[in-house]
Amino acid sequence: MKTSNPLRIGYVVKRYPRFSETFIVNELLAHEAAGWPIEIFSLGPCIDSHFQNIVSCVRGAVTYLPSEVPKASEFWRLVEEAASQFPGFWRTFEAARGENVRDVYQALCLVAEIKKRGIDHLHAHFATSATSVARLASLFSRVPFSFTAHAKDIFHESVVPEDLERKLNSADSVVTVSDFNLEFLQNHYGAAAGKVVRLYNGLHLDRFAYAAPEDRPPVVIAVGRLVEKKGFSDLLKACAILRDSGTSFRCQIVGNGDQEDALRSELTRLGLGSLVELSGARPQSDIIRMVQSAAVMAAPCIVGEDGNRDGMPTVLLEAMALGTPCVSTPVTGIPEIVREGETGLLVPQRDPVALALALKRLLGDAKLRIQLASRARRLIEAEFDIVQNAQRQRELFNACARERSQTQTGQPALCS
């Protein structure tokens, strides 16, 4: 097993590219900039209608694994092929018992690619089907694997605790994106979560130049998919309160999603047509310009009825890097970045009155905006630089390779 740098990393994701998953693209670009070759394996085709411009900077090839389960004869041909290439395969095939047939099939397709492309390590994003496939492929091929657990894959009502525990136990390393997530996993999964480390997502800071928010028009901006967990319905109610209080402002909500019709209806019902604009999805280059032109970023995140919630919204990191002060809610890991009165303002979730008061406070106080924004930028530079965080991730990949090598040669493991 290869243990020297650079390792060839196979990224396993549910779909690629995803318009909203710039944190994955940032990670890929940072590894490639460090000279590590990347291969991307997508379980399904891209279904987004727009693409972020930074996707074109990724050099790694994308392989779309077949998603239609074939006839039994083809399935068993792949099984026999894998068995001929990987010693001990039949013992590990026991792990496929009870698993989703498509996951098993895609894992078999993936092990063929591992052999052909010389993949040294698999890393999946989200502890869902991507991790199921990476786990099986790792067991079949003995290539180490790790995954990043975000939020929906931890907290949503559809999460099966036994399945997540099995993945935590099987992985060579696990990353999660906030201290809140880490504590939750440790409290709920005990020893199975012993390998989980907190590693923040990051930004390429040279793409997010800071500008002090001293002279900004009274614009409130919000960016994200138009889904329940973003809390944009609360933002519309807060905008109505601001209007009724005589506050001068405009609001732009950027994104699309399954709640767009409901939000447009609410916007009309509240009579906000001249003050609030639903701008649709925009590329990151446009969003950077729009965020840096606004006086305040609103991210009124909530815990959805189905348990879904944000882990640590990338848009907050971007706004804080750019110098736009943020108002958000204490959901999951958000207080780790938006620290009340220090790097931003926090209000209770589902509280439009408190949200309106916080927005009004920042719209009318340039000195406070500058104080919060300057501290926020320093925090982003210290904790969310993707160059540094991706280096830490590569150290984890290296440690996994060393431990596997020592385990398979019967030597004591040194990795922790």
Coordinates of C-alpha atoms in Angstrom, one line a residue:
M1 CA 0.0 0.0 0.0
K2 CA 1.3 3.4 -1.0
T3 CA 2.1 5.7 2.0
S4 CA 4.2 8.4 0.5
N5 CA 3.0 11.7 -0.9
P6 CA 1.1 12.6 -2.9
L7 CA -1.6 10.0 -2.6
R8 CA -4.2 9.7 -5.4
I9 CA -7.6 10.5 -3.7
G10 CA -10.9 9.3 -5.1
Y11 CA -13.8 11.6 -4.0
V12 CA -17.2 9.9 -3.8
V13 CA -20.2 12.2 -4.0
K14 CA -23.9 11.7 -4.6
R15 CA -24.0 14.1 -7.5
Y16 CA -21.3 16.3 -9.1
P17 CA -21.2 19.2 -9.6
R18 CA -23.8 20.6 -7.2
F19 CA -24.5 24.4 -7.4
S20 CA -24.7 24.7 -3.7
E21 CA -21.7 22.6 -2.7
T22 CA -18.9 25.0 -3.3
F23 CA -17.2 23.7 -0.1
I24 CA -16.4 20.5 -1.9
V25 CA -15.0 22.3 -4.9
N26 CA -12.9 24.5 -2.6
E27 CA -11.5 21.3 -1.0
L28 CA -10.7 19.7 -4.4
L29 CA -8.9 22.8 -5.7
A30 CA -6.8 23.1 -2.5
H31 CA -5.6 19.5 -2.8
E32 CA -4.8 19.9 -6.5
A33 CA -2.9 23.1 -5.8
A34 CA -0.8 21.1 -3.3
G35 CA 0.0 18.6 -6.1
W36 CA -2.3 15.8 -5.0
P37 CA -4.1 14.1 -7.9
I38 CA -7.9 13.8 -7.5
E39 CA -10.5 11.6 -9.2
I40 CA -14.2 12.3 -8.7
F41 CA -16.8 9.5 -8.6
S42 CA -20.4 10.6 -8.8
L43 CA -23.2 8.2 -8.0
G44 CA -25.7 10.2 -10.1
P45 CA -25.8 12.7 -12.9
C46 CA -25.8 16.4 -12.4
I47 CA -29.4 17.7 -12.2
D48 CA -28.7 21.4 -11.6
S49 CA -29.5 24.0 -14.2
H50 CA -26.6 26.3 -13.4
F51 CA -22.9 25.8 -12.6
Q52 CA -20.4 27.7 -10.5
N53 CA -17.5 29.1 -12.5
I54 CA -14.9 27.6 -10.1
V55 CA -16.0 24.1 -11.1
S56 CA -14.1 24.7 -14.4
C57 CA -10.8 25.1 -12.4
V58 CA -10.9 21.5 -11.1
R59 CA -8.5 19.3 -13.1
G60 CA -9.6 15.9 -11.8
A61 CA -11.7 13.7 -14.1
V62 CA -15.3 12.9 -13.2
T63 CA -16.6 9.4 -13.5
Y64 CA -20.3 8.8 -13.3
L65 CA -20.8 5.3 -11.9
P66 CA -23.7 3.4 -13.5
S67 CA -26.8 3.8 -11.4
E68 CA -29.2 1.3 -13.0
V69 CA -28.8 -2.1 -11.4
P70 CA -28.0 -4.5 -14.2
K71 CA -29.3 -8.0 -14.9
A72 CA -28.1 -10.7 -12.4
S73 CA -25.6 -12.1 -14.9
E74 CA -23.8 -8.8 -15.2
F75 CA -23.9 -8.2 -11.5
W76 CA -22.3 -11.5 -10.8
R77 CA -19.7 -11.0 -13.5
L78 CA -18.6 -7.9 -11.7
V79 CA -18.5 -9.8 -8.4
E80 CA -16.3 -12.5 -10.0
E81 CA -14.1 -9.9 -11.5
A82 CA -13.6 -8.1 -8.2
A83 CA -12.9 -11.5 -6.5
S84 CA -10.1 -12.2 -9.1
Q85 CA -8.4 -8.9 -8.5
F86 CA -8.6 -8.5 -4.7
P87 CA -7.4 -11.3 -2.4
G88 CA -9.8 -12.1 0.4
F89 CA -12.7 -10.6 -1.5
W90 CA -15.2 -13.3 -0.6
R91 CA -14.7 -12.8 3.1
T92 CA -15.3 -9.1 2.8
F93 CA -18.4 -9.6 0.5
E94 CA -20.2 -10.6 3.7
A95 CA -20.4 -6.9 4.5
A96 CA -22.8 -6.4 1.6
R97 CA -25.5 -8.5 3.3
G98 CA -28.6 -6.3 3.8
E99 CA -27.2 -3.3 1.9
N100 CA -29.1 -1.5 -0.9
V101 CA -28.5 -3.4 -4.1
R102 CA -27.6 -0.3 -6.0
D103 CA -25.0 0.7 -3.4
V104 CA -23.4 -2.8 -3.7
Y105 CA -23.4 -2.5 -7.5
Q106 CA -21.9 0.9 -7.6
A107 CA -19.3 -0.2 -5.0
L108 CA -18.3 -3.1 -7.4
C109 CA -18.0 -0.6 -10.2
L110 CA -15.9 1.7 -8.0
V111 CA -13.4 -1.1 -7.1
A112 CA -12.8 -1.7 -10.8
E113 CA -12.0 2.0 -11.1
I114 CA -9.8 1.9 -8.0
K115 CA -7.7 -0.8 -9.6
K116 CA -7.6 0.9 -13.0
R117 CA -6.7 4.4 -11.8
G118 CA -4.5 3.5 -8.8
I119 CA -6.6 5.1 -6.2
D120 CA -4.9 5.2 -2.8
H121 CA -7.7 6.6 -0.6
L122 CA -11.5 7.1 -0.9
H123 CA -13.2 10.1 0.7
A124 CA -16.9 10.6 0.6
H125 CA -19.0 13.7 1.4
F126 CA -22.1 13.2 3.4
A127 CA -22.8 10.0 5.4
T128 CA -25.5 8.9 3.0
S129 CA -25.3 6.7 -0.1
A130 CA -21.9 8.2 -1.0
T131 CA -20.4 6.9 2.2
S132 CA -22.3 3.5 1.8
V133 CA -20.6 3.0 -1.6
A134 CA -17.2 4.2 -0.4
R135 CA -17.4 1.9 2.7
L136 CA -18.2 -1.2 0.6
A137 CA -15.6 -0.4 -2.0
S138 CA -13.0 0.1 0.8
L139 CA -13.9 -3.2 2.4
F140 CA -13.7 -5.1 -1.0
S141 CA -10.5 -3.4 -2.1
R142 CA -8.7 -2.7 1.2
V143 CA -8.2 0.9 0.2
P144 CA -8.6 3.2 3.2
F145 CA -11.7 5.4 3.3
S146 CA -13.0 8.4 5.2
F147 CA -16.0 10.7 5.0
T148 CA -17.2 14.1 6.0
A149 CA -20.4 14.3 8.0
H150 CA -22.2 17.6 7.6
A151 CA -25.7 18.1 9.0
K152 CA -28.7 16.5 7.1
D153 CA -26.8 13.2 7.2
I154 CA -26.6 13.5 11.0
F155 CA -29.8 15.1 12.1
H156 CA -32.5 14.4 9.5
E157 CA -35.4 12.1 10.6
S158 CA -34.4 9.7 7.8
V159 CA -31.0 8.9 9.4
V160 CA -30.9 5.3 10.6
P161 CA -28.6 5.4 13.7
E162 CA -27.5 1.8 13.2
D163 CA -26.4 2.6 9.7
L164 CA -24.5 5.7 10.7
E165 CA -22.8 3.8 13.6
R166 CA -21.7 1.1 11.2
K167 CA -20.1 3.8 8.9
L168 CA -18.4 5.4 11.9
N169 CA -17.0 2.1 13.0
S170 CA -15.8 1.1 9.5
A171 CA -14.1 4.4 8.4
D172 CA -10.4 4.9 8.8
S173 CA -11.1 8.5 9.6
V174 CA -14.2 10.8 9.9
V175 CA -14.4 14.5 9.6
T176 CA -17.3 16.7 10.7
V177 CA -17.6 20.4 10.2
S178 CA -18.4 21.9 13.6
D179 CA -17.7 21.3 17.3
F180 CA -21.5 21.1 17.7
N181 CA -21.6 18.1 15.3
L182 CA -18.6 16.5 17.0
E183 CA -20.2 16.7 20.5
F184 CA -23.5 15.3 19.1
L185 CA -21.8 12.4 17.5
Q186 CA -19.7 11.6 20.6
N187 CA -22.8 11.8 22.8
H188 CA -25.0 9.7 20.6
Y189 CA -22.5 7.2 19.2
G190 CA -20.0 6.8 22.0
A191 CA -16.9 4.8 21.0
A192 CA -18.0 4.5 17.4
A193 CA -17.3 8.3 17.1
G194 CA -13.9 8.0 18.6
K195 CA -12.2 8.7 15.2
V196 CA -14.2 11.8 14.4
V197 CA -12.3 15.0 14.2
R198 CA -13.7 18.5 13.7
L199 CA -12.3 20.2 10.6
Y200 CA -13.9 23.4 9.4
N201 CA -14.8 24.0 5.8
G202 CA -12.7 26.7 4.3
L203 CA -12.4 29.4 1.6
H204 CA -9.7 30.4 -0.8
L205 CA -9.2 33.8 0.9
D206 CA -7.6 35.4 -2.1
R207 CA -11.0 35.2 -3.8
F208 CA -12.7 37.0 -1.0
A209 CA -11.0 40.4 -0.5
Y210 CA -12.1 42.3 2.6
A211 CA -13.8 45.7 2.3
A212 CA -14.9 47.6 5.4
P213 CA -18.7 48.1 5.5
E214 CA -18.6 51.7 6.3
D215 CA -20.5 53.2 3.3
R216 CA -23.0 50.6 2.1
P217 CA -26.5 51.2 0.9
P218 CA -29.2 49.9 3.3
V219 CA -29.4 46.5 1.6
V220 CA -30.1 43.3 3.5
I221 CA -28.9 40.3 1.5
A222 CA -29.7 36.6 2.0
V223 CA -28.2 33.7 0.0
G224 CA -29.2 30.1 -0.1
R225 CA -31.5 27.5 -1.4
L226 CA -35.2 28.4 -0.9
V227 CA -35.9 25.5 1.5
E228 CA -37.4 25.4 5.0
K229 CA -34.1 25.2 7.0
K230 CA -32.9 28.6 5.6
G231 CA -35.7 30.4 7.5
F232 CA -36.5 32.9 4.6
S233 CA -40.1 33.0 5.6
D234 CA -39.0 34.6 8.9
L235 CA -36.9 37.0 6.9
L236 CA -40.0 38.2 5.0
K237 CA -41.9 38.7 8.2
A238 CA -38.9 40.7 9.6
C239 CA -38.9 42.8 6.5
A240 CA -42.6 43.7 7.0
I241 CA -41.7 44.7 10.6
L242 CA -38.8 46.9 9.3
R243 CA -41.1 48.5 6.8
D244 CA -43.8 49.2 9.4
S245 CA -41.2 50.8 11.7
G246 CA -40.2 53.3 9.0
T247 CA -36.8 51.8 8.3
S248 CA -35.3 52.5 4.9
F249 CA -34.0 49.3 3.3
R250 CA -34.2 46.9 0.5
C251 CA -33.7 43.1 0.7
Q252 CA -32.4 40.6 -1.9
I253 CA -32.9 36.9 -1.5
V254 CA -30.6 34.9 -3.9
G255 CA -31.3 31.3 -4.7
N256 CA -33.9 28.9 -5.8
G257 CA -35.7 25.9 -4.3
D258 CA -38.9 24.1 -3.6
Q259 CA -40.3 26.9 -1.4
E260 CA -40.0 29.6 -4.1
D261 CA -43.8 29.7 -4.9
A262 CA -44.7 29.8 -1.2
L263 CA -42.2 32.6 -0.5
R264 CA -43.5 34.6 -3.5
S265 CA -47.1 34.2 -2.2
E266 CA -46.0 35.4 1.2
L267 CA -44.1 38.3 -0.3
T268 CA -47.3 39.4 -2.1
R269 CA -49.5 38.9 1.0
L270 CA -47.2 41.1 3.1
G271 CA -47.1 43.8 0.4
L272 CA -43.3 43.7 0.1
G273 CA -43.1 43.7 -3.7
S274 CA -41.2 47.0 -3.9
L275 CA -38.8 46.2 -1.1
V276 CA -37.9 42.5 -1.4
E277 CA -36.5 40.8 -4.5
L278 CA -36.2 37.1 -5.1
S279 CA -33.3 37.1 -7.5
G280 CA -33.0 33.4 -8.4
A281 CA -29.7 31.5 -8.4
R282 CA -26.6 33.4 -9.3
P283 CA -23.0 32.3 -9.9
Q284 CA -20.5 32.8 -7.1
S285 CA -18.8 35.7 -8.9
D286 CA -22.1 37.6 -8.9
I287 CA -22.8 36.7 -5.3
I288 CA -19.4 38.0 -4.1
R289 CA -20.3 41.4 -5.7
M290 CA -23.8 41.4 -4.3
V291 CA -22.8 40.5 -0.8
Q292 CA -20.0 43.1 -0.7
S293 CA -22.5 45.7 -1.8
A294 CA -24.9 45.0 1.0
A295 CA -24.9 46.4 4.5
V296 CA -26.0 43.2 6.3
M297 CA -26.2 39.5 5.6
A298 CA -29.2 37.7 7.0
A299 CA -29.0 33.9 7.6
P300 CA -32.1 33.2 9.8
C301 CA -31.5 29.4 9.8
I302 CA -34.0 27.1 11.6
V303 CA -34.3 23.5 12.4
G304 CA -36.9 22.1 10.0
E305 CA -39.9 20.0 10.9
D306 CA -38.1 17.0 9.6
G307 CA -35.0 17.7 11.7
N308 CA -33.0 19.1 8.7
R309 CA -30.8 22.0 9.4
D310 CA -27.6 23.7 8.2
G311 CA -24.3 22.6 9.6
M312 CA -22.3 25.7 9.0
P313 CA -23.5 27.7 5.9
T314 CA -20.7 28.5 3.5
V315 CA -22.4 31.8 2.7
L316 CA -21.7 33.0 6.2
L317 CA -18.0 32.3 5.9
E318 CA -18.0 34.2 2.5
A319 CA -19.9 37.2 3.9
M320 CA -17.6 37.4 6.9
A321 CA -14.5 37.2 4.7
L322 CA -15.8 39.9 2.5
G323 CA -16.6 42.4 5.3
T324 CA -20.4 42.1 5.4
P325 CA -21.7 41.8 9.0
C326 CA -24.0 38.9 9.6
V327 CA -27.2 38.3 11.6
S328 CA -28.0 34.6 12.1
T329 CA -29.4 32.1 14.6
P330 CA -27.8 29.7 17.1
V331 CA -28.5 26.6 15.0
T332 CA -25.9 23.7 15.1
G333 CA -22.4 25.2 14.5
I334 CA -23.3 28.7 13.6
P335 CA -22.4 30.3 17.0
E336 CA -18.9 29.0 16.4
I337 CA -18.5 31.6 13.7
V338 CA -21.2 34.2 14.4
R339 CA -20.2 35.0 17.9
E340 CA -22.8 37.3 19.5
G341 CA -21.6 40.8 19.7
E342 CA -18.1 39.8 18.6
T343 CA -18.2 38.7 15.0
G344 CA -21.9 39.2 14.3
L345 CA -25.3 39.2 15.9
L346 CA -27.4 36.1 16.9
V347 CA -31.2 36.0 17.4
P348 CA -33.4 33.1 18.4
Q349 CA -34.6 31.0 15.5
R350 CA -38.2 31.5 14.3
D351 CA -38.3 35.0 15.9
P352 CA -38.9 37.7 13.2
V353 CA -39.2 40.5 15.7
A354 CA -35.7 39.8 17.1
L355 CA -34.4 39.4 13.6
A356 CA -35.9 42.8 12.5
L357 CA -34.4 44.5 15.5
A358 CA -30.9 43.1 14.8
L359 CA -31.1 44.1 11.1
K360 CA -32.3 47.6 12.0
R361 CA -29.4 47.9 14.5
L362 CA -26.8 47.1 11.9
L363 CA -28.4 49.1 9.1
G364 CA -28.2 52.2 11.2
D365 CA -24.8 51.8 13.0
A366 CA -21.8 51.9 10.6
K367 CA -19.4 51.8 13.6
L368 CA -20.9 48.5 14.8
R369 CA -20.8 47.1 11.3
I370 CA -17.1 47.8 11.0
Q371 CA -16.3 46.4 14.4
L372 CA -18.1 43.1 13.8
A373 CA -16.8 42.8 10.3
S374 CA -13.2 43.3 11.1
R375 CA -13.3 40.7 13.9
A376 CA -15.2 38.3 11.6
R377 CA -12.5 38.6 8.9
R378 CA -9.8 37.8 11.5
L379 CA -11.7 34.8 12.6
I380 CA -12.1 33.5 9.0
E381 CA -8.3 34.0 8.3
A382 CA -7.4 32.1 11.5
E383 CA -9.8 29.2 11.3
F384 CA -11.3 28.9 7.8
D385 CA -8.4 29.2 5.3
I386 CA -8.9 26.2 3.0
V387 CA -5.2 26.0 2.3
Q388 CA -4.5 25.2 5.9
N389 CA -7.6 23.1 6.5
A390 CA -7.0 21.0 3.4
Q391 CA -3.4 20.4 4.6
R392 CA -4.8 19.1 7.8
Q393 CA -7.1 16.8 5.8
R394 CA -4.2 15.4 3.8
E395 CA -2.4 14.7 7.1
L396 CA -5.4 12.6 8.0
F397 CA -5.3 10.8 4.7
N398 CA -1.6 10.0 5.2
A399 CA -2.2 8.8 8.7
C400 CA -4.9 6.4 7.4
A401 CA -2.5 5.0 4.8
R402 CA 0.3 4.4 7.4
E403 CA -2.1 2.7 9.8
R404 CA -3.5 0.4 7.1
S405 CA 0.0 -0.5 5.9
Q406 CA 1.1 -1.3 9.4
T407 CA -2.0 -3.3 10.2
Q408 CA -1.8 -5.3 7.0
T409 CA 1.9 -6.1 7.6
G410 CA 1.3 -7.0 11.3
Q411 CA 3.1 -4.1 12.8
P412 CA 1.7 -2.0 15.6
A413 CA -0.5 0.9 14.4
L414 CA 0.8 4.4 15.1
C415 CA -2.1 6.4 13.7
S416 CA -4.7 7.9 16.0

